[in-house]
Short mmCIF file of C-alpha atoms and ligand atoms in Angstrom, two decimals:
data_model
loop_
_atom_site.label_atom_id
_atom_site.label_comp_id
_atom_site.label_asym_id
_atom_site.label_seq_id
_atom_site.Cartn_x
_atom_site.Cartn_y
_atom_site.Cartn_z
CA MET Y 3 5.86 103.27 82.39
CA LYS Y 4 3.34 102.90 79.60
CA LYS Y 5 -0.14 103.77 80.75
CA LYS Y 6 -3.25 101.86 79.86
CA GLU Y 7 -6.58 103.57 79.27
CA ASN Y 8 -8.66 103.81 82.41
CA ASP Y 9 -6.16 102.07 84.60
CA ASN Y 10 -6.46 102.73 88.27
CA SER Y 11 -2.90 103.78 88.84
CA LEU Y 12 -3.88 107.02 90.60
CA GLU Y 13 -5.50 104.94 93.36
CA LYS Y 14 -2.41 102.80 93.54
CA ILE Y 15 -0.16 105.83 93.71
CA VAL Y 16 -2.28 107.49 96.41
CA SER Y 17 -2.13 104.28 98.40
CA LEU Y 18 1.64 103.88 98.01
CA ALA Y 19 2.17 107.56 98.83
CA LYS Y 20 0.29 107.12 102.10
CA ARG Y 21 1.65 103.67 102.99
CA ARG Y 22 5.26 104.64 102.45
CA GLY Y 23 5.18 108.11 103.96
CA PHE Y 24 5.29 110.29 100.84
CA VAL Y 25 2.02 112.20 101.17
CA PHE Y 26 -0.50 112.46 104.02
CA PRO Y 27 -3.85 114.25 103.92
CA SER Y 28 -3.58 117.39 106.04
CA SER Y 29 -4.95 117.23 109.61
CA GLU Y 30 -5.92 113.61 109.08
CA ILE Y 31 -6.67 112.89 112.73
CA TYR Y 32 -9.39 115.60 112.44
CA ASP Y 33 -10.86 113.96 109.31
CA GLY Y 34 -8.57 115.90 106.99
CA PHE Y 35 -8.76 119.37 105.46
CA THR Y 36 -9.91 119.57 101.85
CA ALA Y 37 -7.31 120.17 99.18
CA VAL Y 38 -4.36 120.45 101.53
CA TYR Y 39 -1.69 117.76 101.88
CA ASP Y 40 1.45 117.17 103.92
CA PHE Y 41 4.66 115.63 102.64
CA GLY Y 42 5.88 112.78 104.86
CA PRO Y 43 9.48 111.69 105.53
CA TYR Y 44 10.12 110.40 101.99
CA GLY Y 45 7.85 112.99 100.38
CA VAL Y 46 9.84 115.89 101.75
CA GLU Y 47 13.04 114.33 100.40
CA LEU Y 48 11.51 113.86 96.94
CA ALA Y 49 10.04 117.38 96.92
CA ASN Y 50 13.40 118.82 98.05
CA ASN Y 51 15.19 116.91 95.30
CA ILE Y 52 12.74 118.22 92.68
CA LYS Y 53 13.27 121.77 93.92
CA ALA Y 54 17.06 121.36 94.07
CA THR Y 55 17.11 120.00 90.50
CA TRP Y 56 14.98 122.89 89.24
CA TRP Y 57 17.09 125.45 91.11
CA ARG Y 58 20.34 123.98 89.80
CA THR Y 59 19.03 123.93 86.23
CA MET Y 60 17.57 127.42 86.37
CA THR Y 61 20.29 129.25 88.31
CA GLN Y 62 23.54 127.34 88.88
CA LEU Y 63 23.89 126.09 85.31
CA ARG Y 64 23.22 129.55 83.83
CA ASP Y 65 24.98 132.84 84.18
CA ASP Y 66 21.92 134.93 83.36
CA VAL Y 67 19.41 133.88 86.04
CA VAL Y 68 19.55 134.93 89.69
CA GLY Y 69 17.45 133.74 92.61
CA LEU Y 70 14.98 135.42 94.92
CA ASP Y 71 12.90 134.50 97.95
CA SER Y 72 10.20 137.11 98.38
CA ALA Y 73 7.68 137.08 101.22
CA ILE Y 74 4.31 135.36 100.96
CA PHE Y 75 2.60 138.54 102.15
CA MET Y 76 2.82 141.66 100.05
CA SER Y 77 1.08 144.99 99.98
CA PRO Y 78 -2.55 144.50 98.86
CA LYS Y 79 -1.74 147.13 96.22
CA VAL Y 80 0.33 144.48 94.42
CA TRP Y 81 -2.77 142.38 93.85
CA GLU Y 82 -4.81 145.40 92.74
CA ALA Y 83 -2.13 146.31 90.20
CA SER Y 84 -1.68 142.76 88.93
CA GLY Y 85 -5.40 142.45 88.26
CA HIS Y 86 -5.89 139.57 90.70
CA VAL Y 87 -8.35 141.39 92.99
CA LYS Y 88 -10.70 141.97 90.06
CA GLY Y 89 -9.95 139.16 87.69
CA PHE Y 90 -8.34 136.13 89.33
CA SER Y 91 -11.36 133.93 89.22
CA ASP Y 92 -12.85 130.70 87.97
CA PRO Y 93 -16.48 130.23 86.94
CA LEU Y 94 -18.46 128.56 89.75
CA THR Y 95 -21.82 126.81 89.78
CA GLU Y 96 -23.64 124.93 92.51
CA CYS Y 97 -25.67 121.74 92.23
CA ARG Y 98 -29.13 122.62 93.57
CA LYS Y 99 -29.65 119.08 94.84
CA CYS Y 100 -26.47 118.15 96.75
CA HIS Y 101 -25.02 121.69 96.98
CA SER Y 102 -21.63 120.67 95.63
CA ARG Y 103 -19.70 123.65 94.33
CA LEU Y 104 -18.25 122.92 90.93
CA ARG Y 105 -15.94 124.59 88.41
CA LEU Y 106 -18.12 125.33 85.43
CA ASP Y 107 -15.40 125.20 82.78
CA ALA Y 108 -14.29 121.78 84.09
CA LEU Y 109 -17.90 120.50 84.10
CA LEU Y 110 -18.31 121.57 80.50
CA GLU Y 111 -15.00 120.04 79.50
CA GLU Y 112 -15.92 116.72 81.16
CA ALA Y 113 -19.18 116.73 79.21
CA GLY Y 114 -17.18 117.12 76.00
CA VAL Y 115 -18.22 120.74 75.49
CA PHE Y 116 -15.39 123.13 74.68
CA ALA Y 117 -14.84 125.81 77.31
CA ASP Y 118 -11.76 127.66 78.35
CA GLU Y 119 -11.04 129.14 81.77
CA LYS Y 120 -9.97 132.35 80.05
CA MET Y 121 -13.46 132.93 78.61
CA SER Y 122 -15.62 135.59 80.20
CA GLU Y 123 -18.39 134.70 82.65
CA GLU Y 124 -20.96 135.55 79.95
CA GLU Y 125 -19.31 133.35 77.35
CA ILE Y 126 -19.09 130.36 79.69
CA ASN Y 127 -22.66 130.85 80.92
CA GLY Y 128 -23.86 131.09 77.31
CA ILE Y 129 -22.31 127.71 76.54
CA PHE Y 130 -23.63 126.33 79.85
CA GLU Y 131 -27.20 127.34 79.01
CA LYS Y 132 -27.00 125.72 75.58
CA SER Y 133 -25.52 122.45 76.82
CA LYS Y 134 -27.36 121.99 80.11
CA GLU Y 135 -28.98 118.72 79.09
CA LYS Y 136 -25.52 117.15 78.66
CA ILE Y 137 -24.29 118.09 82.13
CA LYS Y 138 -24.82 116.11 85.31
CA CYS Y 139 -23.51 116.70 88.80
CA PRO Y 140 -20.49 114.37 89.25
CA ASN Y 141 -21.47 113.84 92.90
CA CYS Y 142 -25.24 113.13 92.80
CA GLY Y 143 -26.11 112.89 89.10
CA ALA Y 144 -28.69 115.72 89.23
CA ALA Y 145 -28.95 118.19 86.36
CA ASP Y 146 -30.09 121.27 88.22
CA PHE Y 147 -27.49 124.01 88.65
CA THR Y 148 -27.37 127.64 89.74
CA PRO Y 149 -26.25 130.13 87.05
CA GLY Y 150 -22.47 130.43 86.85
CA ARG Y 151 -20.66 133.27 88.58
CA ASN Y 152 -17.04 134.22 88.79
CA PHE Y 153 -15.43 133.21 92.05
CA ASN Y 154 -12.22 134.99 93.09
CA LEU Y 155 -9.46 132.58 94.04
CA LEU Y 156 -7.34 134.91 96.19
CA VAL Y 157 -7.13 133.78 99.82
CA GLN Y 158 -7.72 136.67 102.22
CA SER Y 159 -6.27 137.27 105.68
CA ASN Y 160 -6.35 139.77 108.54
CA LEU Y 161 -2.58 140.28 108.66
CA GLY Y 162 -1.78 143.68 110.15
CA ASN Y 163 -5.45 144.61 110.54
CA PHE Y 164 -6.68 144.97 114.11
CA THR Y 165 -10.09 146.52 113.50
CA GLY Y 166 -12.07 143.31 113.81
CA ASP Y 167 -13.66 143.91 110.42
CA TRP Y 168 -10.78 143.21 108.12
CA SER Y 169 -12.76 141.80 105.22
CA LYS Y 170 -13.16 145.29 103.70
CA GLU Y 171 -9.41 145.78 103.58
CA PRO Y 172 -7.98 142.30 103.42
CA THR Y 173 -4.39 141.34 102.92
CA TYR Y 174 -3.81 138.35 100.66
CA LEU Y 175 -1.77 135.22 100.74
CA ARG Y 176 -0.02 135.34 97.40
CA GLY Y 177 -1.88 133.63 94.57
CA GLU Y 178 1.32 133.18 92.56
CA THR Y 179 4.97 133.72 93.32
CA CYS Y 180 5.87 135.78 90.24
CA GLN Y 181 4.42 139.04 91.59
CA GLY Y 182 7.26 139.00 94.15
CA ILE Y 183 9.65 138.88 91.20
CA TYR Y 184 8.04 141.83 89.38
CA VAL Y 185 8.00 144.06 92.44
CA ASN Y 186 11.69 143.29 93.06
CA PHE Y 187 12.72 143.79 89.43
CA LYS Y 188 14.33 147.16 90.19
CA ASN Y 189 16.04 145.95 93.38
CA VAL Y 190 17.60 143.03 91.55
CA MET Y 191 18.63 145.16 88.59
CA ASP Y 192 20.26 147.73 90.88
CA THR Y 193 22.16 145.19 92.96
CA ALA Y 194 22.90 142.01 91.01
CA ARG Y 195 24.84 143.49 88.06
CA VAL Y 196 22.50 141.84 85.59
CA ARG Y 197 22.08 142.88 81.98
CA ILE Y 198 19.09 142.25 79.75
CA PRO Y 199 18.33 139.48 78.93
CA PHE Y 200 18.29 138.06 82.45
CA GLY Y 201 15.97 136.05 84.63
CA ILE Y 202 14.85 135.89 88.25
CA ALA Y 203 13.92 132.49 89.67
CA GLN Y 204 11.93 131.78 92.78
CA ILE Y 205 10.46 128.79 94.59
CA GLY Y 206 7.74 129.39 97.14
CA LYS Y 207 4.26 128.75 98.45
CA ALA Y 208 1.15 130.08 96.75
CA PHE Y 209 -2.46 129.86 97.83
CA ARG Y 210 -5.68 129.66 95.83
CA ASN Y 211 -9.24 129.08 96.92
CA GLU Y 212 -9.66 126.36 94.29
CA ILE Y 213 -13.32 125.51 93.76
CA THR Y 214 -12.93 121.84 93.11
CA ALA Y 215 -10.06 119.97 94.55
CA ARG Y 216 -9.73 116.49 93.20
CA GLN Y 217 -7.04 114.31 91.75
CA PHE Y 218 -4.89 114.15 94.85
CA ILE Y 219 -2.02 116.68 94.89
CA PHE Y 220 -2.65 117.78 91.29
CA ARG Y 221 -4.73 120.73 92.47
CA THR Y 222 -4.41 121.91 96.06
CA ARG Y 223 -5.29 125.13 97.86
CA GLU Y 224 -1.81 125.53 99.30
CA PHE Y 225 0.99 124.61 96.91
CA GLU Y 226 4.50 125.50 95.94
CA GLN Y 227 5.51 127.06 92.65
CA MET Y 228 8.83 127.19 90.84
CA GLU Y 229 8.71 130.27 88.64
CA MET Y 230 11.18 132.12 86.50
CA GLN Y 231 10.64 135.46 84.78
CA TYR Y 232 13.07 136.21 81.97
CA PHE Y 233 13.33 139.89 81.06
CA VAL Y 234 14.09 140.60 77.41
CA LYS Y 235 14.30 143.53 75.03
CA PRO Y 236 10.95 144.14 73.27
CA GLY Y 237 11.09 142.31 69.97
CA ASP Y 238 13.34 139.56 71.31
CA ASP Y 239 10.38 137.79 72.94
CA LYS Y 240 9.93 135.17 70.26
CA LYS Y 241 13.57 134.10 70.20
CA TYR Y 242 13.83 133.62 73.96
CA TYR Y 243 10.38 132.15 74.21
CA GLU Y 244 11.39 129.36 71.83
CA GLU Y 245 14.61 128.79 73.79
CA TRP Y 246 12.75 128.48 77.07
CA LYS Y 247 10.20 126.15 75.56
CA GLU Y 248 13.00 123.84 74.52
CA ASN Y 249 14.80 124.10 77.90
CA ARG Y 250 11.71 123.35 79.90
CA TRP Y 251 10.79 120.33 77.77
CA GLN Y 252 14.31 118.96 78.21
CA PHE Y 253 14.02 119.44 81.99
CA TYR Y 254 11.27 116.82 82.16
CA LEU Y 255 13.17 114.39 79.96
CA ASP Y 256 16.10 114.82 82.35
CA LEU Y 257 13.80 113.97 85.27
CA GLY Y 258 13.21 110.63 83.58
CA ILE Y 259 9.82 111.41 82.03
CA ALA Y 260 9.24 109.71 78.68
CA ALA Y 261 8.61 112.10 75.77
CA GLU Y 262 5.48 110.12 74.86
CA ASN Y 263 3.95 111.14 78.21
CA LEU Y 264 4.47 114.85 77.52
CA LYS Y 265 2.81 117.16 75.05
CA TRP Y 266 2.43 120.82 74.24
CA HIS Y 267 -0.94 122.51 74.58
CA LYS Y 268 -1.33 125.87 72.87
CA HIS Y 269 -3.66 128.40 74.55
CA GLU Y 270 -6.10 129.56 71.91
CA ASN Y 271 -7.80 132.14 74.12
CA LEU Y 272 -4.96 134.35 75.24
CA VAL Y 273 -5.42 136.96 77.94
CA PHE Y 274 -5.30 140.34 76.24
CA TYR Y 275 -1.67 141.16 77.11
CA ALA Y 276 -0.14 137.75 76.36
CA LYS Y 277 1.82 137.20 73.19
CA GLU Y 278 1.98 133.44 73.27
CA ALA Y 279 1.15 130.74 75.81
CA TYR Y 280 1.81 127.04 75.78
CA ASP Y 281 1.51 124.50 78.56
CA ILE Y 282 3.55 121.35 78.91
CA GLU Y 283 1.03 118.63 79.70
CA TYR Y 284 1.77 115.32 81.35
CA ASN Y 285 -0.13 112.11 80.80
CA PHE Y 286 -1.53 111.75 84.33
CA PRO Y 287 -3.70 108.68 85.06
CA PHE Y 288 -6.69 111.03 84.53
CA GLY Y 289 -5.44 112.23 81.13
CA PHE Y 290 -3.08 114.84 79.72
CA LYS Y 291 -3.20 117.87 82.04
CA GLU Y 292 -1.13 120.99 82.59
CA LEU Y 293 2.18 120.51 84.30
CA GLU Y 294 3.89 123.79 83.46
CA GLY Y 295 3.03 127.03 81.72
CA VAL Y 296 5.54 128.73 79.41
CA HIS Y 297 4.12 132.14 78.61
CA ALA Y 298 5.25 135.25 76.76
CA ARG Y 299 3.62 138.00 78.82
CA GLY Y 300 4.83 141.14 77.05
CA ASP Y 301 5.42 144.13 79.35
CA TYR Y 302 2.01 143.97 81.06
CA ASP Y 303 3.19 143.15 84.58
CA LEU Y 304 6.00 145.68 84.79
CA GLN Y 305 3.80 148.36 83.19
CA GLN Y 306 1.00 147.71 85.68
CA HIS Y 307 3.32 147.89 88.69
CA SER Y 308 4.98 150.96 87.29
CA LYS Y 309 1.63 152.68 86.82
CA HIS Y 310 0.27 151.74 90.24
CA SER Y 311 3.46 152.36 92.26
CA GLY Y 312 4.57 155.48 90.40
CA GLN Y 313 8.07 153.94 90.07
CA ALA Y 314 9.80 153.63 86.72
CA LEU Y 315 10.43 149.97 86.01
CA ASP Y 316 12.41 150.39 82.86
CA TYR Y 317 15.86 149.43 81.71
CA LEU Y 318 18.59 151.62 80.28
CA ASP Y 319 20.71 149.70 77.83
CA PRO Y 320 24.31 150.70 78.71
CA THR Y 321 25.62 150.15 75.19
CA THR Y 322 22.86 151.72 73.08
CA ASN Y 323 21.43 154.13 75.68
CA GLU Y 324 17.96 152.89 74.75
CA LYS Y 325 15.38 152.95 77.52
CA PHE Y 326 12.58 150.40 77.54
CA VAL Y 327 10.26 148.40 79.76
CA PRO Y 328 11.41 144.80 79.32
CA HIS Y 329 9.12 142.08 78.08
CA VAL Y 330 8.78 138.87 80.07
CA VAL Y 331 8.99 135.19 79.22
CA GLU Y 332 7.67 133.19 82.16
CA THR Y 333 8.08 129.53 83.08
CA SER Y 334 5.88 128.35 85.93
CA VAL Y 335 5.33 124.93 87.46
CA GLY Y 336 4.03 123.48 90.71
CA VAL Y 337 6.24 121.32 92.93
CA GLY Y 338 3.26 119.08 93.81
CA ARG Y 339 2.31 118.57 90.16
CA THR Y 340 5.88 117.68 89.25
CA PHE Y 341 5.96 115.34 92.27
CA LEU Y 342 2.79 113.61 91.08
CA ALA Y 343 4.04 113.35 87.49
CA VAL Y 344 7.34 111.90 88.66
CA LEU Y 345 5.55 109.36 90.90
CA CYS Y 346 3.18 108.34 88.09
CA GLU Y 347 6.08 107.95 85.70
CA ALA Y 348 8.20 105.95 88.14
CA TYR Y 349 5.49 103.60 89.45
CA CYS Y 350 5.88 100.05 88.12
CA GLU Y 351 4.44 96.70 89.01
CA GLU Y 352 6.52 93.74 87.93
CA GLU Y 353 6.39 89.97 88.23
CA VAL Y 354 9.50 88.57 89.90
CA ALA Y 355 9.74 84.82 90.38
CA GLY Y 356 5.97 84.49 90.46
CA GLU Y 357 5.52 87.36 92.92
CA SER Y 358 4.62 90.91 92.10
CA ARG Y 359 6.88 93.73 93.17
CA ILE Y 360 6.11 97.43 93.22
CA VAL Y 361 9.07 99.58 92.33
CA LEU Y 362 9.50 103.31 91.92
CA LYS Y 363 11.99 103.73 89.09
CA LEU Y 364 12.91 107.27 90.08
CA ALA Y 365 15.91 109.03 88.56
CA PRO Y 366 18.66 108.59 91.19
CA LYS Y 367 18.91 112.38 91.69
CA LEU Y 368 15.24 112.42 92.74
CA ALA Y 369 15.21 109.29 94.91
CA PRO Y 370 14.50 110.15 98.56
CA ILE Y 371 17.10 107.61 99.73
CA LYS Y 372 20.06 106.91 97.50
CA ILE Y 373 21.60 103.94 99.31
CA ALA Y 374 20.18 101.53 101.90
CA VAL Y 375 22.71 99.75 104.08
CA PHE Y 376 21.86 96.36 105.60
CA PRO Y 377 23.71 94.06 107.95
CA LEU Y 378 22.75 90.54 106.86
CA LEU Y 379 21.65 89.65 110.38
CA LYS Y 380 20.53 91.90 113.17
CA ASN Y 381 21.79 89.69 115.98
CA LYS Y 382 25.43 89.48 114.83
CA PRO Y 383 27.20 92.47 116.41
CA GLU Y 384 30.22 92.21 114.11
CA LEU Y 385 27.98 92.55 111.02
CA VAL Y 386 25.99 95.40 112.54
CA LYS Y 387 29.19 97.22 113.53
CA LYS Y 388 30.70 96.97 110.07
CA ALA Y 389 27.41 97.98 108.39
CA ARG Y 390 27.16 101.00 110.72
CA ALA Y 391 30.69 102.06 109.80
CA VAL Y 392 29.87 101.87 106.07
CA PHE Y 393 26.59 103.76 106.66
CA ASP Y 394 28.33 106.47 108.72
CA HIS Y 395 30.84 106.98 105.91
CA LEU Y 396 28.39 107.04 102.98
CA LYS Y 397 25.87 109.29 104.75
CA LEU Y 398 28.39 112.13 104.59
CA ASP Y 399 27.75 112.32 100.84
CA TRP Y 400 24.37 110.75 100.22
CA ARG Y 401 21.01 110.38 101.94
CA CYS Y 402 21.26 106.81 103.23
CA GLU Y 403 19.08 104.57 105.34
CA PHE Y 404 20.18 101.87 107.75
CA ASP Y 405 17.83 98.91 108.00
CA ASP Y 406 18.34 95.71 109.96
CA ASN Y 407 14.70 94.66 110.18
CA GLY Y 408 13.31 91.43 108.72
CA ASN Y 409 14.78 89.28 105.99
CA ILE Y 410 16.78 90.80 103.13
CA GLY Y 411 14.00 90.12 100.59
CA LYS Y 412 11.56 92.20 102.63
CA ARG Y 413 14.09 94.98 103.05
CA TYR Y 414 14.62 95.04 99.27
CA ARG Y 415 10.85 95.28 98.65
CA ARG Y 416 10.55 98.22 101.03
CA GLN Y 417 13.40 100.10 99.37
CA ASP Y 418 11.97 99.28 95.91
CA GLU Y 419 8.70 100.91 96.92
CA ILE Y 420 10.41 104.13 97.96
CA GLY Y 421 12.66 104.10 94.88
CA THR Y 422 16.08 103.56 96.49
CA PRO Y 423 18.49 102.93 93.58
CA TYR Y 424 20.99 100.81 95.56
CA CYS Y 425 20.91 98.44 98.51
CA LEU Y 426 24.12 97.30 100.08
CA THR Y 427 24.46 94.22 102.30
CA ILE Y 428 27.26 93.44 104.72
CA ASP Y 429 27.56 89.66 105.18
CA PHE Y 430 30.06 87.25 106.71
CA SER Y 431 32.45 87.38 103.79
CA SER Y 432 32.49 91.20 104.13
CA LEU Y 433 34.24 90.63 107.46
CA GLU Y 434 36.99 88.67 105.73
CA ASP Y 435 37.27 90.42 102.36
CA ASP Y 436 36.13 93.97 103.04
CA ASP Y 437 33.57 93.84 100.27
CA VAL Y 438 29.78 94.12 100.15
CA THR Y 439 26.90 93.09 97.90
CA VAL Y 440 25.42 95.99 95.99
CA ARG Y 441 21.99 95.37 94.50
CA ASP Y 442 20.59 97.48 91.69
CA ARG Y 443 16.90 98.48 92.07
CA ASP Y 444 15.96 98.23 88.40
CA THR Y 445 17.88 95.19 87.21
CA MET Y 446 17.95 93.50 90.66
CA LYS Y 447 21.46 92.36 89.72
CA GLN Y 448 23.96 92.02 92.54
CA GLU Y 449 27.69 92.61 92.47
CA ARG Y 450 30.49 92.51 95.01
CA ILE Y 451 32.30 95.80 95.51
CA LYS Y 452 35.25 96.56 97.79
CA ILE Y 453 34.29 98.91 100.61
CA SER Y 454 37.20 101.19 99.65
CA GLU Y 455 35.70 101.53 96.14
CA LEU Y 456 32.12 102.30 97.16
CA GLU Y 457 32.53 106.04 97.07
CA ASN Y 458 33.76 106.09 93.46
CA PHE Y 459 31.17 103.53 92.45
CA PHE Y 460 28.29 105.64 93.79
CA LEU Y 461 29.78 108.91 92.52
CA ALA Y 462 29.48 107.54 89.00
CA LYS Y 463 26.10 105.87 89.48
CA LEU Y 464 24.17 108.52 91.37
CA LYS Y 465 24.89 111.50 89.13
CA LYS Y 466 21.80 111.21 86.96
P1 LIG X 525 -4.97 125.35 86.18
O1 LIG X 525 -5.47 125.68 84.78
O2 LIG X 525 -4.59 123.90 86.34
O3 LIG X 525 -5.81 125.88 87.27
P2 LIG X 525 -3.35 127.63 85.97
O4 LIG X 525 -3.26 127.79 84.48
O5 LIG X 525 -4.25 128.51 86.74
O6 LIG X 525 -3.59 126.09 86.33
P3 LIG X 525 -0.91 128.90 86.55
O7 LIG X 525 -1.52 130.05 87.21
O8 LIG X 525 -0.35 129.08 85.17
O9 LIG X 525 -1.91 127.69 86.56
O10 LIG X 525 0.17 128.27 87.51
C1 LIG X 525 1.39 127.74 87.05
C2 LIG X 525 1.62 126.34 87.55
O11 LIG X 525 1.41 126.26 88.96
C3 LIG X 525 0.66 125.31 86.96
O12 LIG X 525 1.12 124.86 85.72
C4 LIG X 525 0.71 124.21 88.01
O13 LIG X 525 1.86 123.38 87.83
C5 LIG X 525 0.87 125.00 89.30
N1 LIG X 525 -0.43 125.17 89.94
C6 LIG X 525 -1.34 126.14 89.71
N2 LIG X 525 -2.42 126.00 90.51
C7 LIG X 525 -2.16 124.92 91.28
C8 LIG X 525 -2.87 124.26 92.32
N3 LIG X 525 -4.05 124.70 92.75
N4 LIG X 525 -2.32 123.17 92.89
C9 LIG X 525 -1.12 122.70 92.49
N5 LIG X 525 -0.39 123.29 91.52
C10 LIG X 525 -0.89 124.38 90.93
#
């Protein structure tokens, strides 16, 4: 889909996502819960397909990446060592009039003033002071703000603490999944027969006390990450970094995202240990924004955990006998952000015979439902029976949906809106000839296919 400037497609996507059971605001019957969302019946299918595609690409199709599923809770020492307890923060200001809490770097950026989240509190505040006249509260329009301060994003909990006053010694819900990978580096190395270079991939929930939560599921306080840490010999960073940049870009093209809606953003202000950092940005309806980070992190994380735990986290090269602490190339993306990018990319409105149709042109591998099976008429038992038999057979291999409600046109529209690539109708001639009408979502063309050939037909069509 080509996007127009200032179109309102985010509103349309939010509305479709709710109407068709992709995404619901959390705890909606209690007026919702800010920055947390639930995936509905089709949403969970789409999210699962995104995760399965990532997992297949990152582990199954490689012989140098293994998987991991580490716990959400970890020793608080992990977060001390990683630097999150001290430094995992965003600059926060408050509007003195309406008391909205706002992310200062985002406010500056919206006002066209350059600021980077990696700048220090002093740097950002310095810019803030100089550009105050340009900045207005997005909620009430006032221009009166408290001085900026750094706000730590780690979410605290009382897990395992029974003293009643746990806030002095909190445990944390993980702020990113990769720390689970670093602390298991030695376990994996000792058990999985891996040799440098190798990677560890993980999909899991992460939690951040995000200051401003807007733009639907783009930025949420509970979200899922798909992260991979690739451990390399010092000096080989650049080579593997370039390889991973290429692989990750191709991943989005393979999800059906047009290259023109993707771009690289180079981090100019690197954190002190990083060697190189680029983000892949997607052209969301609210502009190009980060989808995935591809970062060369040096040996910082393993060195920190080695220092704090007292455990050697180095690698002994079996051929050269060299010992070193590996460097890391990281790829990191959110499931929800990918979900939103994929929805934005797939959403189309078309004119068909004077009527408009909404269709999600999802890659078949991502579509929540692959095939919808319809009996032409609900009140003809022989049609329903045959359609059920076809459905029961196809569902063994693909996520299918049986629908006998309303006229066929309406059933097509519903499946178009959830992105089902194929609809299949059993009609009276199916009873005679054992064939069905298969209708293609994108071209809307229909063809007759023998029931005995359906499996091969869909095997070829649903691969992508
Ligand atoms: P941002 O600058 O948008 O806050 P970040 O640079 O802090 O993101 P990372 O820590 O690099 O993000 O996280 C890696 C990926 O995890 C991001 O590219 C994004 O896809 C996803 N992600 C991070 N924070 C969130 C969030 N609050 N909600 C949804 N996805 C997130």
